[in-house]
Amino acid sequence: MLKLLVLVLTAIHIAAIKFELPSAPPGGVRRCVKQYIAADTLIVGHYEIGPDQSKEQRVDVEVFDDAAMASKYYHKNSVSEGSQKFTFNTHETANIHYCFTNTNSNPAYHESQGHKRTVALHVDTGAEAEDFSETKKTLEPLEQELYRLERISQQLIKEMDVLKADEEKMRDVNESTNTRVAWLSTLSIIVLVAAAAWQLHYLRSFFRSKKIL
């Protein structure tokens, strides 16, 4: 049975999390960490998988987004114990999902046996993911730090622009919905008034035909 747990990283530039990942046969236990990131953003991630004492557990790793045209950035099956790294640039503004699946190869395994692997994930995004010591070798340490802060400021401005654009889209949707609701309410009132007028006319004609009025 596939079990899914989604965790959300709330940090803007740096995110780190560590958790225990139980195993299950077949399909495994899947846990995903989700982070909202703007388009064309550099991401450098490091993850470490703990030891497998039972020798029956297999961990698979997958990184993808949930954009309209979904992209898969990283995938690795049967990850060995130790530290691994992935690097990519995002294609669209979307939630990035870092998913880990632990599958037990023993079909007779029961969760009461408690087999699990430890997973540690560290993600740097934007300016924090850049290695300024390599790209700016001619600069002094203080100059490198100032340049890093400048890049972080630019990244923050970019993210604020993205949030502003999202807010404008939501405002447009709300205004459009309010306009449609207002027209629907007006049309409903017109229909109700017309129905009441027709009923009144019909009843008056009926009573007159019966010579009640």
PDB file of C-alpha atoms in Angstrom:
ATOM      1  CA  MET A   1       0.000   0.000   0.000  1.00  0.00           C
ATOM      2  CA  LEU A   2       1.290   3.418  -0.933  1.00  0.00           C
ATOM      3  CA  LYS A   3       1.226   5.835   1.953  1.00  0.00           C
ATOM      4  CA  LEU A   4       1.798   9.498   1.228  1.00  0.00           C
ATOM      5  CA  LEU A   5       2.780  12.276   3.585  1.00  0.00           C
ATOM      6  CA  VAL A   6       3.440  15.799   2.332  1.00  0.00           C
ATOM      7  CA  LEU A   7       5.563  18.185   4.370  1.00  0.00           C
ATOM      8  CA  VAL A   8       5.979  21.847   3.483  1.00  0.00           C
ATOM      9  CA  LEU A   9       9.249  23.765   3.584  1.00  0.00           C
ATOM     10  CA  THR A  10       8.517  27.327   4.604  1.00  0.00           C
ATOM     11  CA  ALA A  11      12.030  28.783   4.413  1.00  0.00           C
ATOM     12  CA  ILE A  12      12.652  31.033   1.435  1.00  0.00           C
ATOM     13  CA  HIS A  13      16.238  30.209   0.476  1.00  0.00           C
ATOM     14  CA  ILE A  14      17.449  27.380   2.717  1.00  0.00           C
ATOM     15  CA  ALA A  15      15.453  24.400   3.895  1.00  0.00           C
ATOM     16  CA  ALA A  16      16.513  21.360   5.873  1.00  0.00           C
ATOM     17  CA  ILE A  17      14.540  18.481   7.284  1.00  0.00           C
ATOM     18  CA  LYS A  18      15.252  15.067   8.784  1.00  0.00           C
ATOM     19  CA  PHE A  19      12.740  12.275   9.282  1.00  0.00           C
ATOM     20  CA  GLU A  20      12.350   8.521   9.576  1.00  0.00           C
ATOM     21  CA  LEU A  21      10.904   6.723   6.561  1.00  0.00           C
ATOM     22  CA  PRO A  22       9.134   3.408   7.337  1.00  0.00           C
ATOM     23  CA  SER A  23       9.060   0.619   4.762  1.00  0.00           C
ATOM     24  CA  ALA A  24       6.236  -1.505   3.367  1.00  0.00           C
ATOM     25  CA  PRO A  25       5.828  -4.112   0.599  1.00  0.00           C
ATOM     26  CA  PRO A  26       5.035  -3.595  -2.273  1.00  0.00           C
ATOM     27  CA  GLY A  27       4.658   0.033  -3.371  1.00  0.00           C
ATOM     28  CA  GLY A  28       6.371   1.179  -0.199  1.00  0.00           C
ATOM     29  CA  VAL A  29       5.857   4.203   2.006  1.00  0.00           C
ATOM     30  CA  ARG A  30       6.208   7.532   0.240  1.00  0.00           C
ATOM     31  CA  ARG A  31       6.897  10.880   1.871  1.00  0.00           C
ATOM     32  CA  CYS A  32       7.158  14.131  -0.056  1.00  0.00           C
ATOM     33  CA  VAL A  33       8.541  17.502   0.951  1.00  0.00           C
ATOM     34  CA  LYS A  34       6.990  20.442  -0.921  1.00  0.00           C
ATOM     35  CA  GLN A  35       8.526  23.864  -1.571  1.00  0.00           C
ATOM     36  CA  TYR A  36       7.096  26.742  -3.659  1.00  0.00           C
ATOM     37  CA  ILE A  37       9.830  28.146  -5.926  1.00  0.00           C
ATOM     38  CA  ALA A  38       9.853  30.718  -8.721  1.00  0.00           C
ATOM     39  CA  ALA A  39      10.770  29.924 -12.318  1.00  0.00           C
ATOM     40  CA  ASP A  40      14.403  29.875 -13.457  1.00  0.00           C
ATOM     41  CA  THR A  41      15.720  29.397  -9.918  1.00  0.00           C
ATOM     42  CA  LEU A  42      18.881  27.420  -9.184  1.00  0.00           C
ATOM     43  CA  ILE A  43      18.336  24.556  -6.734  1.00  0.00           C
ATOM     44  CA  VAL A  44      21.099  22.562  -5.100  1.00  0.00           C
ATOM     45  CA  GLY A  45      19.975  19.738  -2.845  1.00  0.00           C
ATOM     46  CA  HIS A  46      21.795  17.276  -0.644  1.00  0.00           C
ATOM     47  CA  TYR A  47      20.159  14.243   0.908  1.00  0.00           C
ATOM     48  CA  GLU A  48      21.506  11.457   3.070  1.00  0.00           C
ATOM     49  CA  ILE A  49      19.983   8.017   3.509  1.00  0.00           C
ATOM     50  CA  GLY A  50      20.640   6.154   6.748  1.00  0.00           C
ATOM     51  CA  PRO A  51      21.792   2.536   7.029  1.00  0.00           C
ATOM     52  CA  ASP A  52      19.560  -0.443   6.269  1.00  0.00           C
ATOM     53  CA  GLN A  53      19.941  -2.828   9.197  1.00  0.00           C
ATOM     54  CA  SER A  54      17.501  -5.365   7.702  1.00  0.00           C
ATOM     55  CA  LYS A  55      19.097  -5.413   4.205  1.00  0.00           C
ATOM     56  CA  GLU A  56      15.557  -5.602   2.814  1.00  0.00           C
ATOM     57  CA  GLN A  57      14.766  -1.916   2.208  1.00  0.00           C
ATOM     58  CA  ARG A  58      15.061   0.006  -1.068  1.00  0.00           C
ATOM     59  CA  VAL A  59      14.796   3.802  -1.174  1.00  0.00           C
ATOM     60  CA  ASP A  60      13.875   5.626  -4.380  1.00  0.00           C
ATOM     61  CA  VAL A  61      14.159   9.402  -4.798  1.00  0.00           C
ATOM     62  CA  GLU A  62      12.216  11.628  -7.190  1.00  0.00           C
ATOM     63  CA  VAL A  63      12.077  15.411  -7.629  1.00  0.00           C
ATOM     64  CA  PHE A  64       9.379  17.025  -9.785  1.00  0.00           C
ATOM     65  CA  ASP A  65       7.032  20.027  -9.924  1.00  0.00           C
ATOM     66  CA  ASP A  66       3.243  20.327 -10.136  1.00  0.00           C
ATOM     67  CA  ALA A  67       3.100  22.915 -12.927  1.00  0.00           C
ATOM     68  CA  ALA A  68       0.608  22.601 -15.777  1.00  0.00           C
ATOM     69  CA  MET A  69       3.431  21.130 -17.863  1.00  0.00           C
ATOM     70  CA  ALA A  70       4.986  19.054 -15.096  1.00  0.00           C
ATOM     71  CA  SER A  71       8.758  18.550 -15.133  1.00  0.00           C
ATOM     72  CA  LYS A  72      10.773  15.755 -13.541  1.00  0.00           C
ATOM     73  CA  TYR A  73      14.137  17.118 -12.408  1.00  0.00           C
ATOM     74  CA  TYR A  74      15.732  14.155 -10.660  1.00  0.00           C
ATOM     75  CA  HIS A  75      15.096  10.447 -10.222  1.00  0.00           C
ATOM     76  CA  LYS A  76      17.200   7.696  -8.680  1.00  0.00           C
ATOM     77  CA  ASN A  77      16.250   4.161  -7.700  1.00  0.00           C
ATOM     78  CA  SER A  78      17.847   1.995  -5.011  1.00  0.00           C
ATOM     79  CA  VAL A  79      19.776   4.829  -3.400  1.00  0.00           C
ATOM     80  CA  SER A  80      22.726   3.545  -1.415  1.00  0.00           C
ATOM     81  CA  GLU A  81      23.571   4.610   2.115  1.00  0.00           C
ATOM     82  CA  GLY A  82      25.312   7.965   2.349  1.00  0.00           C
ATOM     83  CA  SER A  83      25.089  11.465   0.905  1.00  0.00           C
ATOM     84  CA  GLN A  84      23.835  12.324  -2.593  1.00  0.00           C
ATOM     85  CA  LYS A  85      23.447  15.592  -4.510  1.00  0.00           C
ATOM     86  CA  PHE A  86      21.186  17.022  -7.204  1.00  0.00           C
ATOM     87  CA  THR A  87      21.315  20.339  -9.065  1.00  0.00           C
ATOM     88  CA  PHE A  88      18.845  21.885 -11.501  1.00  0.00           C
ATOM     89  CA  ASN A  89      17.097  25.080 -12.594  1.00  0.00           C
ATOM     90  CA  THR A  90      13.316  25.271 -12.302  1.00  0.00           C
ATOM     91  CA  HIS A  91      11.303  25.654 -15.501  1.00  0.00           C
ATOM     92  CA  GLU A  92       8.151  27.245 -14.087  1.00  0.00           C
ATOM     93  CA  THR A  93       6.892  28.831 -10.898  1.00  0.00           C
ATOM     94  CA  ALA A  94       5.378  25.910  -8.995  1.00  0.00           C
ATOM     95  CA  ASN A  95       5.641  23.629  -5.999  1.00  0.00           C
ATOM     96  CA  ILE A  96       8.719  21.428  -6.124  1.00  0.00           C
ATOM     97  CA  HIS A  97       8.170  17.966  -4.621  1.00  0.00           C
ATOM     98  CA  TYR A  98      11.078  16.027  -3.124  1.00  0.00           C
ATOM     99  CA  CYS A  99       9.761  12.465  -2.718  1.00  0.00           C
ATOM    100  CA  PHE A 100      11.327   9.472  -0.974  1.00  0.00           C
ATOM    101  CA  THR A 101       9.855   5.978  -1.207  1.00  0.00           C
ATOM    102  CA  ASN A 102      10.947   3.081   1.016  1.00  0.00           C
ATOM    103  CA  THR A 103       9.971  -0.375  -0.275  1.00  0.00           C
ATOM    104  CA  ASN A 104      10.548  -3.606   1.633  1.00  0.00           C
ATOM    105  CA  SER A 105      11.584  -6.528  -0.551  1.00  0.00           C
ATOM    106  CA  ASN A 106      10.255  -9.114   1.910  1.00  0.00           C
ATOM    107  CA  PRO A 107       6.602  -9.872   0.947  1.00  0.00           C
ATOM    108  CA  ALA A 108       5.992 -11.291   4.431  1.00  0.00           C
ATOM    109  CA  TYR A 109       7.096  -8.072   6.127  1.00  0.00           C
ATOM    110  CA  HIS A 110       4.705  -6.494   8.643  1.00  0.00           C
ATOM    111  CA  GLU A 111       4.906  -2.908   9.884  1.00  0.00           C
ATOM    112  CA  SER A 112       5.133  -4.208  13.462  1.00  0.00           C
ATOM    113  CA  GLN A 113       8.733  -5.188  12.633  1.00  0.00           C
ATOM    114  CA  GLY A 114       9.505  -1.480  12.505  1.00  0.00           C
ATOM    115  CA  HIS A 115      11.958  -1.357   9.599  1.00  0.00           C
ATOM    116  CA  LYS A 116      12.801   2.220   8.668  1.00  0.00           C
ATOM    117  CA  ARG A 117      15.490   4.415   7.111  1.00  0.00           C
ATOM    118  CA  THR A 118      16.584   7.867   8.210  1.00  0.00           C
ATOM    119  CA  VAL A 119      16.372  10.585   5.546  1.00  0.00           C
ATOM    120  CA  ALA A 120      18.040  13.992   5.824  1.00  0.00           C
ATOM    121  CA  LEU A 121      17.333  16.627   3.174  1.00  0.00           C
ATOM    122  CA  HIS A 122      18.998  20.022   2.749  1.00  0.00           C
ATOM    123  CA  VAL A 123      17.963  22.342  -0.096  1.00  0.00           C
ATOM    124  CA  ASP A 124      19.550  25.649  -1.134  1.00  0.00           C
ATOM    125  CA  THR A 125      17.740  27.855  -3.644  1.00  0.00           C
ATOM    126  CA  GLY A 126      18.560  30.975  -5.576  1.00  0.00           C
ATOM    127  CA  ALA A 127      21.588  32.956  -4.464  1.00  0.00           C
ATOM    128  CA  GLU A 128      22.242  30.632  -1.529  1.00  0.00           C
ATOM    129  CA  ALA A 129      22.762  27.772  -3.979  1.00  0.00           C
ATOM    130  CA  GLU A 130      25.528  29.562  -5.868  1.00  0.00           C
ATOM    131  CA  ASP A 131      29.177  28.881  -5.070  1.00  0.00           C
ATOM    132  CA  PHE A 132      30.642  32.378  -5.018  1.00  0.00           C
ATOM    133  CA  SER A 133      34.081  31.157  -3.980  1.00  0.00           C
ATOM    134  CA  GLU A 134      34.383  29.492  -7.413  1.00  0.00           C
ATOM    135  CA  THR A 135      32.588  32.037  -9.588  1.00  0.00           C
ATOM    136  CA  LYS A 136      34.185  35.100  -7.979  1.00  0.00           C
ATOM    137  CA  LYS A 137      37.718  33.927  -7.211  1.00  0.00           C
ATOM    138  CA  THR A 138      39.176  37.389  -7.879  1.00  0.00           C
ATOM    139  CA  LEU A 139      37.110  38.984  -5.104  1.00  0.00           C
ATOM    140  CA  GLU A 140      38.123  39.350  -1.493  1.00  0.00           C
ATOM    141  CA  PRO A 141      36.046  37.462   1.132  1.00  0.00           C
ATOM    142  CA  LEU A 142      34.221  40.642   2.140  1.00  0.00           C
ATOM    143  CA  GLU A 143      33.477  41.456  -1.496  1.00  0.00           C
ATOM    144  CA  GLN A 144      32.187  37.914  -2.026  1.00  0.00           C
ATOM    145  CA  GLU A 145      29.873  38.304   0.960  1.00  0.00           C
ATOM    146  CA  LEU A 146      28.579  41.645  -0.340  1.00  0.00           C
ATOM    147  CA  TYR A 147      28.007  40.105  -3.756  1.00  0.00           C
ATOM    148  CA  ARG A 148      26.168  37.190  -2.118  1.00  0.00           C
ATOM    149  CA  LEU A 149      23.925  39.617  -0.213  1.00  0.00           C
ATOM    150  CA  GLU A 150      23.253  41.512  -3.439  1.00  0.00           C
ATOM    151  CA  ARG A 151      22.203  38.283  -5.179  1.00  0.00           C
ATOM    152  CA  ILE A 152      19.946  37.394  -2.234  1.00  0.00           C
ATOM    153  CA  SER A 153      18.323  40.841  -2.433  1.00  0.00           C
ATOM    154  CA  GLN A 154      17.720  40.367  -6.156  1.00  0.00           C
ATOM    155  CA  GLN A 155      16.206  36.956  -5.455  1.00  0.00           C
ATOM    156  CA  LEU A 156      13.882  38.448  -2.830  1.00  0.00           C
ATOM    157  CA  ILE A 157      12.759  41.146  -5.274  1.00  0.00           C
ATOM    158  CA  LYS A 158      12.105  38.476  -7.903  1.00  0.00           C
ATOM    159  CA  GLU A 159      10.040  36.429  -5.462  1.00  0.00           C
ATOM    160  CA  MET A 160       8.088  39.520  -4.381  1.00  0.00           C
ATOM    161  CA  ASP A 161       7.292  40.201  -8.051  1.00  0.00           C
ATOM    162  CA  VAL A 162       6.042  36.621  -8.404  1.00  0.00           C
ATOM    163  CA  LEU A 163       3.849  36.989  -5.310  1.00  0.00           C
ATOM    164  CA  LYS A 164       2.550  40.311  -6.594  1.00  0.00           C
ATOM    165  CA  ALA A 165       1.668  38.736  -9.948  1.00  0.00           C
ATOM    166  CA  ASP A 166      -0.125  35.873  -8.173  1.00  0.00           C
ATOM    167  CA  GLU A 167      -2.019  38.375  -6.038  1.00  0.00           C
ATOM    168  CA  GLU A 168      -3.104  40.304  -9.134  1.00  0.00           C
ATOM    169  CA  LYS A 169      -4.343  37.077 -10.749  1.00  0.00           C
ATOM    170  CA  MET A 170      -6.348  36.201  -7.644  1.00  0.00           C
ATOM    171  CA  ARG A 171      -7.776  39.732  -7.509  1.00  0.00           C
ATOM    172  CA  ASP A 172      -8.834  39.525 -11.160  1.00  0.00           C
ATOM    173  CA  VAL A 173     -10.486  36.158 -10.513  1.00  0.00           C
ATOM    174  CA  ASN A 174     -12.321  37.557  -7.467  1.00  0.00           C
ATOM    175  CA  GLU A 175     -13.498  40.634  -9.364  1.00  0.00           C
ATOM    176  CA  SER A 176     -14.672  38.489 -12.284  1.00  0.00           C
ATOM    177  CA  THR A 177     -16.512  36.158  -9.889  1.00  0.00           C
ATOM    178  CA  ASN A 178     -18.145  39.098  -8.082  1.00  0.00           C
ATOM    179  CA  THR A 179     -19.285  40.576 -11.402  1.00  0.00           C
ATOM    180  CA  ARG A 180     -20.803  37.269 -12.513  1.00  0.00           C
ATOM    181  CA  VAL A 181     -22.540  36.812  -9.155  1.00  0.00           C
ATOM    182  CA  ALA A 182     -23.956  40.337  -9.391  1.00  0.00           C
ATOM    183  CA  TRP A 183     -25.329  39.685 -12.902  1.00  0.00           C
ATOM    184  CA  LEU A 184     -26.747  36.337 -11.793  1.00  0.00           C
ATOM    185  CA  SER A 185     -28.467  37.985  -8.828  1.00  0.00           C
ATOM    186  CA  THR A 186     -29.932  40.697 -11.067  1.00  0.00           C
ATOM    187  CA  LEU A 187     -31.152  38.098 -13.571  1.00  0.00           C
ATOM    188  CA  SER A 188     -32.698  36.039 -10.755  1.00  0.00           C
ATOM    189  CA  ILE A 189     -34.584  39.089  -9.468  1.00  0.00           C
ATOM    190  CA  ILE A 190     -35.850  39.892 -12.984  1.00  0.00           C
ATOM    191  CA  VAL A 191     -37.010  36.294 -13.482  1.00  0.00           C
ATOM    192  CA  LEU A 192     -38.767  36.249 -10.094  1.00  0.00           C
ATOM    193  CA  VAL A 193     -40.512  39.574 -10.754  1.00  0.00           C
ATOM    194  CA  ALA A 194     -41.591  38.411 -14.242  1.00  0.00           C
ATOM    195  CA  ALA A 195     -42.873  35.102 -12.815  1.00  0.00           C
ATOM    196  CA  ALA A 196     -44.827  36.950 -10.095  1.00  0.00           C
ATOM    197  CA  ALA A 197     -46.328  39.350 -12.662  1.00  0.00           C
ATOM    198  CA  TRP A 198     -47.335  36.434 -14.920  1.00  0.00           C
ATOM    199  CA  GLN A 199     -48.927  34.556 -12.007  1.00  0.00           C
ATOM    200  CA  LEU A 200     -50.832  37.689 -10.999  1.00  0.00           C
ATOM    201  CA  HIS A 201     -52.054  38.175 -14.570  1.00  0.00           C
ATOM    202  CA  TYR A 202     -53.048  34.495 -14.856  1.00  0.00           C
ATOM    203  CA  LEU A 203     -54.948  34.529 -11.540  1.00  0.00           C
ATOM    204  CA  ARG A 204     -56.769  37.745 -12.464  1.00  0.00           C
ATOM    205  CA  SER A 205     -57.781  36.268 -15.847  1.00  0.00           C
ATOM    206  CA  PHE A 206     -58.875  33.033 -14.147  1.00  0.00           C
ATOM    207  CA  PHE A 207     -61.020  34.793 -11.562  1.00  0.00           C
ATOM    208  CA  ARG A 208     -62.593  37.005 -14.216  1.00  0.00           C
ATOM    209  CA  SER A 209     -63.440  33.940 -16.359  1.00  0.00           C
ATOM    210  CA  LYS A 210     -65.136  32.442 -13.322  1.00  0.00           C
ATOM    211  CA  LYS A 211     -66.845  35.770 -12.695  1.00  0.00           C
ATOM    212  CA  ILE A 212     -65.338  35.918  -9.233  1.00  0.00           C
ATOM    213  CA  LEU A 213     -64.013  39.382  -9.880  1.00  0.00           C
TER     214      LEU A 213
END
